[in-house]
Short mmCIF file of C-alpha atoms and ligand atoms in Angstrom, two decimals:
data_model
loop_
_atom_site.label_atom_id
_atom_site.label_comp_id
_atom_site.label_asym_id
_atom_site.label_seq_id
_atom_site.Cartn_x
_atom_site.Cartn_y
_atom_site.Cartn_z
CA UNK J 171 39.83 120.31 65.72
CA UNK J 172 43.65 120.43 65.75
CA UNK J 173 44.70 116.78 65.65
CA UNK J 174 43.18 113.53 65.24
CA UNK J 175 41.14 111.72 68.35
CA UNK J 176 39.21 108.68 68.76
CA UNK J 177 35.42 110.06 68.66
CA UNK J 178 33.32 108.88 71.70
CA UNK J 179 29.49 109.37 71.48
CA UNK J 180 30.18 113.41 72.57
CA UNK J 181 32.60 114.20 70.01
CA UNK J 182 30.24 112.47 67.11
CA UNK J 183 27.64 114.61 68.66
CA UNK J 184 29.79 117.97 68.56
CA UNK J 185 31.23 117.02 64.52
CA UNK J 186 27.30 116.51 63.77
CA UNK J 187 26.35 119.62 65.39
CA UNK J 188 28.74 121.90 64.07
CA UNK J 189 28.59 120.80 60.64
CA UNK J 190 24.82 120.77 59.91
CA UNK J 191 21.74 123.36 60.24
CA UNK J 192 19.87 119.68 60.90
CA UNK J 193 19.34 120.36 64.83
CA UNK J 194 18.49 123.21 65.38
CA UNK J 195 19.71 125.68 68.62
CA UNK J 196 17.67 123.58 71.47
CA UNK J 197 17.50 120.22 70.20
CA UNK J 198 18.94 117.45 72.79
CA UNK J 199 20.88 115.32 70.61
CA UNK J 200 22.41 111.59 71.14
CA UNK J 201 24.66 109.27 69.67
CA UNK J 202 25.14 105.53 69.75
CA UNK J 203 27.77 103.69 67.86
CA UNK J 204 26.50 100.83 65.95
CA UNK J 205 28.45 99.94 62.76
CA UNK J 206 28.77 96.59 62.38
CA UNK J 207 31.44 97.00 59.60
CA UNK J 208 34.73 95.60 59.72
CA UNK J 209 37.06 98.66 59.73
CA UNK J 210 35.64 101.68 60.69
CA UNK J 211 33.68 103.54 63.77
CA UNK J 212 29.56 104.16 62.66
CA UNK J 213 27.59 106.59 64.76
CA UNK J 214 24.05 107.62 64.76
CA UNK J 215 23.30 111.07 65.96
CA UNK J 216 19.85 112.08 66.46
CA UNK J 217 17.83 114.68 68.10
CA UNK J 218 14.62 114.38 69.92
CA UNK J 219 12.50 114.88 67.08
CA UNK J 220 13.90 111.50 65.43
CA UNK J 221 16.12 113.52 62.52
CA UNK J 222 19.20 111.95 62.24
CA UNK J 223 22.48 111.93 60.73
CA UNK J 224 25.67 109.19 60.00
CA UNK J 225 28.89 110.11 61.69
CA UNK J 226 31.68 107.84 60.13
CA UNK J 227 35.43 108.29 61.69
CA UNK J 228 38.37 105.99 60.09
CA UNK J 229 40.39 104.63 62.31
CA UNK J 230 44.16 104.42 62.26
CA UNK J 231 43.76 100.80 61.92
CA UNK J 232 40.90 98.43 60.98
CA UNK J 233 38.62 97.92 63.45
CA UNK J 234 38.05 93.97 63.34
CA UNK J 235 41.32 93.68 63.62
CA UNK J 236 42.50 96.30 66.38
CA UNK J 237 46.06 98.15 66.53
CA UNK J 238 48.39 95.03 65.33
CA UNK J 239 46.53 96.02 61.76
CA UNK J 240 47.65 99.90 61.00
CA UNK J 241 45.74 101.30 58.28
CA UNK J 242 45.56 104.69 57.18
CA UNK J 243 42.88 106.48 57.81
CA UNK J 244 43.24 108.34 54.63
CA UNK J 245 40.33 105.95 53.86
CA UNK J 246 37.85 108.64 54.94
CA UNK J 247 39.23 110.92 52.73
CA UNK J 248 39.14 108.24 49.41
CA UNK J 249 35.52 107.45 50.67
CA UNK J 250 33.97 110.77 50.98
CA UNK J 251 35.46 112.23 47.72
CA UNK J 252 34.13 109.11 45.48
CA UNK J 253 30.86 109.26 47.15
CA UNK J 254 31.18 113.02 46.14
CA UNK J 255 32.28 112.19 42.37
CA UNK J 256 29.94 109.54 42.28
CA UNK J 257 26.72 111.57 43.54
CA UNK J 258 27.46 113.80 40.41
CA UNK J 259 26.86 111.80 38.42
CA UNK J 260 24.23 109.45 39.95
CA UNK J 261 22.46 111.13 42.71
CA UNK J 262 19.68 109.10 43.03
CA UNK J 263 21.83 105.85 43.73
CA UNK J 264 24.41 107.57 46.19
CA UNK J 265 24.48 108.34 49.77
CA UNK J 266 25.33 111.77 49.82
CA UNK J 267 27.95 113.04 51.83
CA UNK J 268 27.38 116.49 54.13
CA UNK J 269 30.41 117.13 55.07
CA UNK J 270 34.55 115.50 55.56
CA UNK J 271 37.10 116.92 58.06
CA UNK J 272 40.15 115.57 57.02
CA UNK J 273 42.40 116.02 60.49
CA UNK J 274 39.28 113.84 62.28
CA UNK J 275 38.83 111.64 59.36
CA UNK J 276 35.12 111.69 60.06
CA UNK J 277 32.13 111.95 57.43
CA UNK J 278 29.28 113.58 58.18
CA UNK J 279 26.34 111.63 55.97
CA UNK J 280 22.84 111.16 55.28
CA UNK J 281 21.38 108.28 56.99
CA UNK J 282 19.91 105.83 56.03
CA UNK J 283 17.56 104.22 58.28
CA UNK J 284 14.60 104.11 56.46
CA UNK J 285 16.79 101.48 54.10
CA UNK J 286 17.79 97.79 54.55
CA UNK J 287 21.20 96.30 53.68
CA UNK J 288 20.87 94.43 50.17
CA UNK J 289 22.96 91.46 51.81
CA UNK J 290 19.90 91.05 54.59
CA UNK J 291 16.90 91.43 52.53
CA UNK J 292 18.37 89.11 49.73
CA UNK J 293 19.16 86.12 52.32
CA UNK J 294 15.83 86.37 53.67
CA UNK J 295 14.20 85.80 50.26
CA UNK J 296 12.94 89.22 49.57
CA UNK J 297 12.80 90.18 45.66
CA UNK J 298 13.23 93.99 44.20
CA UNK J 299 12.87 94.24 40.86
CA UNK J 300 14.21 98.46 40.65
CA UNK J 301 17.75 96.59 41.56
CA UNK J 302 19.42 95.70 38.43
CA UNK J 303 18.34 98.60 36.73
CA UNK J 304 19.41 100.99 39.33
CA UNK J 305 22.55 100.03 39.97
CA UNK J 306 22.93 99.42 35.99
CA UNK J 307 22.55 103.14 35.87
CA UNK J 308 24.91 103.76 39.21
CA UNK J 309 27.62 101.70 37.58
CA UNK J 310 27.35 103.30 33.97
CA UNK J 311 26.93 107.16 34.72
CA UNK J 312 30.01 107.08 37.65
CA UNK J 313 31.92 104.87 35.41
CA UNK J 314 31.94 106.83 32.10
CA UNK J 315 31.96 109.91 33.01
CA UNK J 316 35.25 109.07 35.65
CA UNK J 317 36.56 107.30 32.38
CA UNK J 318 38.88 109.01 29.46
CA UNK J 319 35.76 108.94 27.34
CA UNK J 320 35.13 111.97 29.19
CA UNK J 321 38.03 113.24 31.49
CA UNK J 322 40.73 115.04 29.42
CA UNK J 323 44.21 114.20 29.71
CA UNK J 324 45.77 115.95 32.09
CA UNK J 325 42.55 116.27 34.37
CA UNK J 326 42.24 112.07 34.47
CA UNK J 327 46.13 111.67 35.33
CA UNK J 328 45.28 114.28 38.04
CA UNK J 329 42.78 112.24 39.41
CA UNK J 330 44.59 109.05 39.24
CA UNK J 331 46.99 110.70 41.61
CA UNK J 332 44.07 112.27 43.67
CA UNK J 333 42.69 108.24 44.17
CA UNK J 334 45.59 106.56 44.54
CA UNK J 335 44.58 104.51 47.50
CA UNK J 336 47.75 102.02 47.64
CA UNK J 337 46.98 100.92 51.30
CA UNK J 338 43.11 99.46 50.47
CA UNK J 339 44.01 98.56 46.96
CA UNK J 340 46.86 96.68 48.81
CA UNK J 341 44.09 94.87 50.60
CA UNK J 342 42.56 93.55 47.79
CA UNK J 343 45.48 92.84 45.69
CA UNK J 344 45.64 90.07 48.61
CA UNK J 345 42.26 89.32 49.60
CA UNK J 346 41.16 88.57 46.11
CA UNK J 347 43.83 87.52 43.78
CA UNK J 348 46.64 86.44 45.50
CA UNK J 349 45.10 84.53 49.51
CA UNK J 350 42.96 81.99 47.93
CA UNK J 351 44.84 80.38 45.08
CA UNK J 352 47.93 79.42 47.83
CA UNK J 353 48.20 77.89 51.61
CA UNK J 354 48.05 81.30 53.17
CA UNK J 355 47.30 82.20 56.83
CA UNK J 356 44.69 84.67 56.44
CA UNK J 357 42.23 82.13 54.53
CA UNK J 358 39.56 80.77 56.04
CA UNK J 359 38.13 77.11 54.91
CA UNK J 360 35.95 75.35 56.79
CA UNK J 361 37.40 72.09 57.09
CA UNK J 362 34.66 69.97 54.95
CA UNK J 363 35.72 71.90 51.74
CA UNK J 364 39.45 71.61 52.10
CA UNK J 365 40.04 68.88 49.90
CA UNK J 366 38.19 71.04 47.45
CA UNK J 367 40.33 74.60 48.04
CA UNK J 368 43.32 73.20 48.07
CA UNK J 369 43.35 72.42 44.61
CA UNK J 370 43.44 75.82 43.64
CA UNK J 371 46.49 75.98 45.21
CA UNK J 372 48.25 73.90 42.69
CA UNK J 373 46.06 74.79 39.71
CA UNK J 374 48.66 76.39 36.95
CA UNK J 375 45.93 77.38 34.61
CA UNK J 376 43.39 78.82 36.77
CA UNK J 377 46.84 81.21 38.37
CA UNK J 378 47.48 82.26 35.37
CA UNK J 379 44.37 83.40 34.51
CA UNK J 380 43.65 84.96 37.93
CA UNK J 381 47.44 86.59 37.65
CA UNK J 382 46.23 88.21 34.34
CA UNK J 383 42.80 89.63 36.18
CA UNK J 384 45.69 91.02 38.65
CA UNK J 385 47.60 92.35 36.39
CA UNK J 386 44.62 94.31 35.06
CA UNK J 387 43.59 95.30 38.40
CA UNK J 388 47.33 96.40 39.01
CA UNK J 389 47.27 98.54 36.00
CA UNK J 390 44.14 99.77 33.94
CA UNK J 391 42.91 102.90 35.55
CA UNK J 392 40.07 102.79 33.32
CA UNK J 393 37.53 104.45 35.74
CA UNK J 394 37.14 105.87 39.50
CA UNK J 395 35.90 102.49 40.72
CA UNK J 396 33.89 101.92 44.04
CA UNK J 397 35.92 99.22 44.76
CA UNK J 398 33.78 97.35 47.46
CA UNK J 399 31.04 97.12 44.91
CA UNK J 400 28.91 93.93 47.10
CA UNK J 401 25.52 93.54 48.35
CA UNK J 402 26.78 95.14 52.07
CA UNK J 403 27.26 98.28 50.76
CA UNK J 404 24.04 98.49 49.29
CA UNK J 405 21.05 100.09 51.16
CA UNK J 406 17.43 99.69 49.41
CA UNK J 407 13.99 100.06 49.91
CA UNK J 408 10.56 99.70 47.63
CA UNK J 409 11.13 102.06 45.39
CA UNK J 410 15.02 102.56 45.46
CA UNK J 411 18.84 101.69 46.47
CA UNK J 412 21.94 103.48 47.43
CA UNK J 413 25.56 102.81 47.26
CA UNK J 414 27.50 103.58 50.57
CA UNK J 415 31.35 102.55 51.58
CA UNK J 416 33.39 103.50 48.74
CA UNK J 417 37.05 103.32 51.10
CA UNK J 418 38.09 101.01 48.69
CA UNK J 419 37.56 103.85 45.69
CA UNK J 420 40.45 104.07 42.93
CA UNK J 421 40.70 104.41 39.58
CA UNK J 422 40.83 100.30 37.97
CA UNK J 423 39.33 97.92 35.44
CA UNK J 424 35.95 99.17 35.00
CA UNK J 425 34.68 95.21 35.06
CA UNK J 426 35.87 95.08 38.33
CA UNK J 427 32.68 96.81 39.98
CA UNK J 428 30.30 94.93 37.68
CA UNK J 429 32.17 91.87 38.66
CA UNK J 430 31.80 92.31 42.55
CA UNK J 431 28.43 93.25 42.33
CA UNK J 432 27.51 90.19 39.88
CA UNK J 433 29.44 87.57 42.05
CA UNK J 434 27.42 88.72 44.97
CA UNK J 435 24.41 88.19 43.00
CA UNK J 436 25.48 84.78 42.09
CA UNK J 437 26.98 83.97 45.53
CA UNK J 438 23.43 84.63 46.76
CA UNK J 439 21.91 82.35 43.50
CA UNK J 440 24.75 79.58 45.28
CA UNK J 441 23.23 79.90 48.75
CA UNK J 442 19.40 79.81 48.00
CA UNK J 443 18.85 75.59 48.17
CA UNK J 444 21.02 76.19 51.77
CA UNK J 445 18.48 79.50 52.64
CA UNK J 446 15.37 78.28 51.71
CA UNK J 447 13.35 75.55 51.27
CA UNK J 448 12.84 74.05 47.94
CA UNK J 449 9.80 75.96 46.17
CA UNK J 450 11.27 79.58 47.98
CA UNK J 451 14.50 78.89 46.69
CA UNK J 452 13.87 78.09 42.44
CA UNK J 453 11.79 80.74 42.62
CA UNK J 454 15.05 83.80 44.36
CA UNK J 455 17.30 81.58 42.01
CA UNK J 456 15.15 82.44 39.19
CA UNK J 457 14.81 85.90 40.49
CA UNK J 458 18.52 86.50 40.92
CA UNK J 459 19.41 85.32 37.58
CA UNK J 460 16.91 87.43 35.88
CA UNK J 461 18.28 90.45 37.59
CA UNK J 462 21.83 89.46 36.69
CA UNK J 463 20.67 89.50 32.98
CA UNK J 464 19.23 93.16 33.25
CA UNK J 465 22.39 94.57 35.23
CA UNK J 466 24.80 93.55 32.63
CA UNK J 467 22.02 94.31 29.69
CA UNK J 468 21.02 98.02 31.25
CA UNK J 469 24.55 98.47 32.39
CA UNK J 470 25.54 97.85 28.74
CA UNK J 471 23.16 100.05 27.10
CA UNK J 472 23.40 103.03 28.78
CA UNK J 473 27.36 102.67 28.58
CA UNK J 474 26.90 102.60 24.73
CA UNK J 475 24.75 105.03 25.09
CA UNK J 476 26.84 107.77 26.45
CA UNK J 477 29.92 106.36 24.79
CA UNK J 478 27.79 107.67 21.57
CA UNK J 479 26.62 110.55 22.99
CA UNK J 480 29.06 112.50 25.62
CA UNK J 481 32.53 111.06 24.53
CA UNK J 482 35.24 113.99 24.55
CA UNK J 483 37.97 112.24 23.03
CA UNK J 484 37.69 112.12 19.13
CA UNK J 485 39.73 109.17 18.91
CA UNK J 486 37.45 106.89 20.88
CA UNK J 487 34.34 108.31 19.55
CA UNK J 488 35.14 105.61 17.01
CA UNK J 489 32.67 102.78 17.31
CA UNK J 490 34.14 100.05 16.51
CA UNK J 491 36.42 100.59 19.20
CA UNK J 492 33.67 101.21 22.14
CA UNK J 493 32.06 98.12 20.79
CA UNK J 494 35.47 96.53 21.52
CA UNK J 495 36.00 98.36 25.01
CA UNK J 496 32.29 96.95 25.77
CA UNK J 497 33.22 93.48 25.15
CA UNK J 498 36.40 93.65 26.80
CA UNK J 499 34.45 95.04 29.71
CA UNK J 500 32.34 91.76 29.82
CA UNK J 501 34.73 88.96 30.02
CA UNK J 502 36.76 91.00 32.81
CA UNK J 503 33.51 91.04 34.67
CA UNK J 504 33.05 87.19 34.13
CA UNK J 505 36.50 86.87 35.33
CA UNK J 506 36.12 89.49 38.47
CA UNK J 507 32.86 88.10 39.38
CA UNK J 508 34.67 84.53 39.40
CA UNK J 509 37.06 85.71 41.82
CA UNK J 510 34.59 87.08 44.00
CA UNK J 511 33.39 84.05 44.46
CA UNK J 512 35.80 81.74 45.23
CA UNK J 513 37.44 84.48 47.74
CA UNK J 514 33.97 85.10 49.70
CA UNK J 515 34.52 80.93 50.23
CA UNK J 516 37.88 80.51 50.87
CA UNK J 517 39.43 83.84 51.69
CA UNK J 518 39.42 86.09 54.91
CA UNK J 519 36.33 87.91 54.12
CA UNK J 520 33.45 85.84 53.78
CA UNK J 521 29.64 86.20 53.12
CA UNK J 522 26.28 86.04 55.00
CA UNK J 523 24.82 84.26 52.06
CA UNK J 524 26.79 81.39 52.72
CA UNK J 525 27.76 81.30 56.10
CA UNK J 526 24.65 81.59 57.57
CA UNK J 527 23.38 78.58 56.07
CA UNK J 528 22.42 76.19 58.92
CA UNK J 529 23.15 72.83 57.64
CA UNK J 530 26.73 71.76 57.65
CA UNK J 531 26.12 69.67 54.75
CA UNK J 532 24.21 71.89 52.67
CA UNK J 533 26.47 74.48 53.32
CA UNK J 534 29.46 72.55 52.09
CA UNK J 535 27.59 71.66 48.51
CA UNK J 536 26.59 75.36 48.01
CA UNK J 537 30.90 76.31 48.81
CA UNK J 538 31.80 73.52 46.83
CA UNK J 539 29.46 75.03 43.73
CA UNK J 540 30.93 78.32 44.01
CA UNK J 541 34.51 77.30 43.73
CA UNK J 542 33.46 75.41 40.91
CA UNK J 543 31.65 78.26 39.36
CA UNK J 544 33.89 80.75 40.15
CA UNK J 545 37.20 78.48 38.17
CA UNK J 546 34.55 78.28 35.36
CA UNK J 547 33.78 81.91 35.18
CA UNK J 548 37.92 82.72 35.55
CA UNK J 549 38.98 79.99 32.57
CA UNK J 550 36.02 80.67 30.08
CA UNK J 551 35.56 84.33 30.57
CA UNK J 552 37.21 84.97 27.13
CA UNK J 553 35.38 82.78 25.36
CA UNK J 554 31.94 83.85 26.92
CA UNK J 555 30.24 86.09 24.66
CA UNK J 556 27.42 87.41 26.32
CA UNK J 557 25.86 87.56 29.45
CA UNK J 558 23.06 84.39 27.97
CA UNK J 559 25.69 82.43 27.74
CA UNK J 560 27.28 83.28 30.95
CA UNK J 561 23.88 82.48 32.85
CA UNK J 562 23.95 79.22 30.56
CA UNK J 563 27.05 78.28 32.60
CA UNK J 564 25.51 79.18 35.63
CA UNK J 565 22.35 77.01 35.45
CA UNK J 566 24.84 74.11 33.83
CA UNK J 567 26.93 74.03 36.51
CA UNK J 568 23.74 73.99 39.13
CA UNK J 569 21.97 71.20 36.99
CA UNK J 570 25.37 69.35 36.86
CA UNK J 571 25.41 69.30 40.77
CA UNK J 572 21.66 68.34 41.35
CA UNK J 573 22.69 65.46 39.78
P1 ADP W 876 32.86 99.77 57.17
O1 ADP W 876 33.51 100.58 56.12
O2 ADP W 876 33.55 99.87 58.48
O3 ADP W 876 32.61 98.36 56.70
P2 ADP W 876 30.17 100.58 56.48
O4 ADP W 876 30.22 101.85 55.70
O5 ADP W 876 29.93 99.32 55.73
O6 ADP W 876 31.45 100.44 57.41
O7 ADP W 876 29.08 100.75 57.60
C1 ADP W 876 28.89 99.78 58.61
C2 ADP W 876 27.41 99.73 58.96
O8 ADP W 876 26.99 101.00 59.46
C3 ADP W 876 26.51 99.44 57.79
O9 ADP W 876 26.37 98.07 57.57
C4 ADP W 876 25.22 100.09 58.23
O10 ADP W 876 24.53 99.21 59.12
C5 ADP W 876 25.69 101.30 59.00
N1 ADP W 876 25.74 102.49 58.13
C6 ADP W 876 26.80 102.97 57.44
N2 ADP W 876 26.47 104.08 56.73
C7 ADP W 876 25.16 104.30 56.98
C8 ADP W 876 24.21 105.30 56.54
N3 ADP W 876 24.57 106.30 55.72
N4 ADP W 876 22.93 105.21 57.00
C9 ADP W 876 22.57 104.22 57.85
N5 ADP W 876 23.41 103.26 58.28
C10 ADP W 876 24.68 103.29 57.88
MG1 MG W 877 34.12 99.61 54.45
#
């Protein structure tokens, strides 16, 4: 292919074909386009035995939007080549990608069909308890070894460069930390909670503190980050889950994946007296905070683990200093997972978890309990020290709205 072109059904059929040994010579193939993402096109191609294969093409602007929103699609490009980086170093827990032509700005991937979107299976009540660990282990082997623990000097600028990703990044510069904290036209606040966002608005303390989780994400290229780290780009089954939809890929604050994927646990933990009734829902609320406790505890482990074990620089091989790099790596998860939640409420991009909720009422308490949350999470973070005590504030702040 010479230059780029929207794909129809055909030309996801002909990028599937050409790139994989899948089909066969005779095999009648079709395609149907069913993402149901917000920025990109997501085809299916199958043959008539029932193998199948993802074709994803970037579009030269985002999807939910249509053309008034340009975007580049070197998205596909970022996606493909952290889902590439990341499957070294955690196979198990990542799609893996078959093939990327960059003038299409298509991937060719495994599917996934035998899998169900974390996001669905949570909000219908169902429990797994191979999540935390799992993605405890995603998070810490993609993490470190993307980190300058491991990458040597010149390589780790190199791939700074390579994962630059200004346009996404862009995105959630002003999604997360900048949208909900003033009167901006891309939020979205359902009119019953007003009176409770616009505080944040005006709240000096709390935008300072989100201005210094900014900053951070601005400039610490600690890691190759996912970047869209929440419970929609997570596929799982019995026995296992992988990570898909890493457009939003760059090298950041490595508390800034934990974070996402902890304030979608908790956003979930926020929704469950709106999901369920009240037996179903102490019992996922007890579930969810359990596996919160094991993703920061595994996630913690095996980062101290191989900080011990495989670190290449000899000046952090001192362990006083990973000990500190740990801790530090906590409270900016506190903080990130605090912003998660108050933008997934107020912001342009919100959640199942919550929205779904049927009752207008109900769904107004659970919003106004994750804005409150979330400012908690932001303003204590630094004195939190671990994750106990950041559960403790959790079920405090739930208790102290039963009441
Ligand atoms: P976007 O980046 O546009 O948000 P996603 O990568 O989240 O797109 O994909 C949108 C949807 O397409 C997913 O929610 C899922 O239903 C489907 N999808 C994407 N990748 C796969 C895959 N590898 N296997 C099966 N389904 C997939
Ligand atoms: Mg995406």
């Amino acid at each position: 292919m010479s230059e780029y072109k929207t794909f129809n059904a055909d030309d996801a059929i002909a990028f599937a074909d050409e790139h994989s040994e899948l089909f066969g010579e005779h095999s009648e193939l079709s395609a149907k386009e069913f993402g149901d993402g917000n920025l990109n096109l997501v085809f299916r191609v199958e043959n008539d035995k029932g193998t199948s294969l993802i074709v994803k093409q970037a579009l030269p602007y985002a999807r939910c939007v249509g053309e008034s929103w340009p975007l580049t699609t070197d998205r596909a490009r970022i996606e493909a080549e952290v889902l590439k980086m990341h499957r070294r170093f955690c196979p198990e827990h990542t799609v893996e990608v078959r093939h990327f032509d960059p003038v299409a700005c298509a991937i060719l991937m495994e599917d996934l069909k035998a899998f169900r979107i974390l996001r669905t299976e949570l909000n219908a009540g169902k429990k797994f308890n191979h999540l935390a660990p799992q993605m405890a282990k995603y998070m810490a082997n993609t993490l470190f070894y993307t980190s300058d623990f491991v990458l040597s000097s010149e390589n780790k600028k190199a791939e700074v460069a390579r994962f630059l990703n200004p346009e996404l990044c862009l995105i959630t510069e002003d999604l997360f930390f900048t949208d909900p904290y003033c009167n901006h036209e891309r939020n979205n606040i359902e009119p019953s909670i007003l009176a409770n966002a616009k505080p944040l608005w005006h709240d000096e303390a709390l935008k300072a503190e989100v201005a210094a989780l900014k900053a951070d994400f601005l400039s610490k290229p600690q890691a190759l980050l996912h970047g869209d780290l929440h419970s929609g780009s997570i596929f799982i089954d019995e026995e296992t889950c992988k990570v898909i939809d890493a457009e939003f890929g760059f090298f950041g604050p490595v508390g800034f994946d934990v974070g996402s994927l902890l304030g979608n646990l908790l956003l979930n933990y926020l929704a469950c007296p709106g999901l369920h009734d009240n037996q179903d829902s102490s019992e996922q609320q007890a579930y969810l905070l359990e596996q919160a406790e094991q993703l920061w505890q595994e996630f913690s482990e095996v980062f101290t683990e191989l900080m011990a074990r495989e670190t290449q620089d000899p000046a952090l091989e001192n362990s006083l200093y990973q000990q500190r790099f740990l801790q530090q790596v906590f409270r900016d998860t506190a903080g990130y997972a605090g912003c998660e939640l108050i933008r997934r409420i107020v912001g342009l991009a919100h959640v199942a978890d919550m929205d779904s909720i049927d009752d207008a009422g109900k769904r107004a308490e659970c919003q106004r309990n994750g804005l409150k949350l979330g400012r908690e999470l932001i303003m204590q973070r630094n004195d939190l020290g671990n994750i106990s005590q950041l559960l403790n504030l959790v079920r405090y702040q739930q208790a102290g709205t039963a009441n």
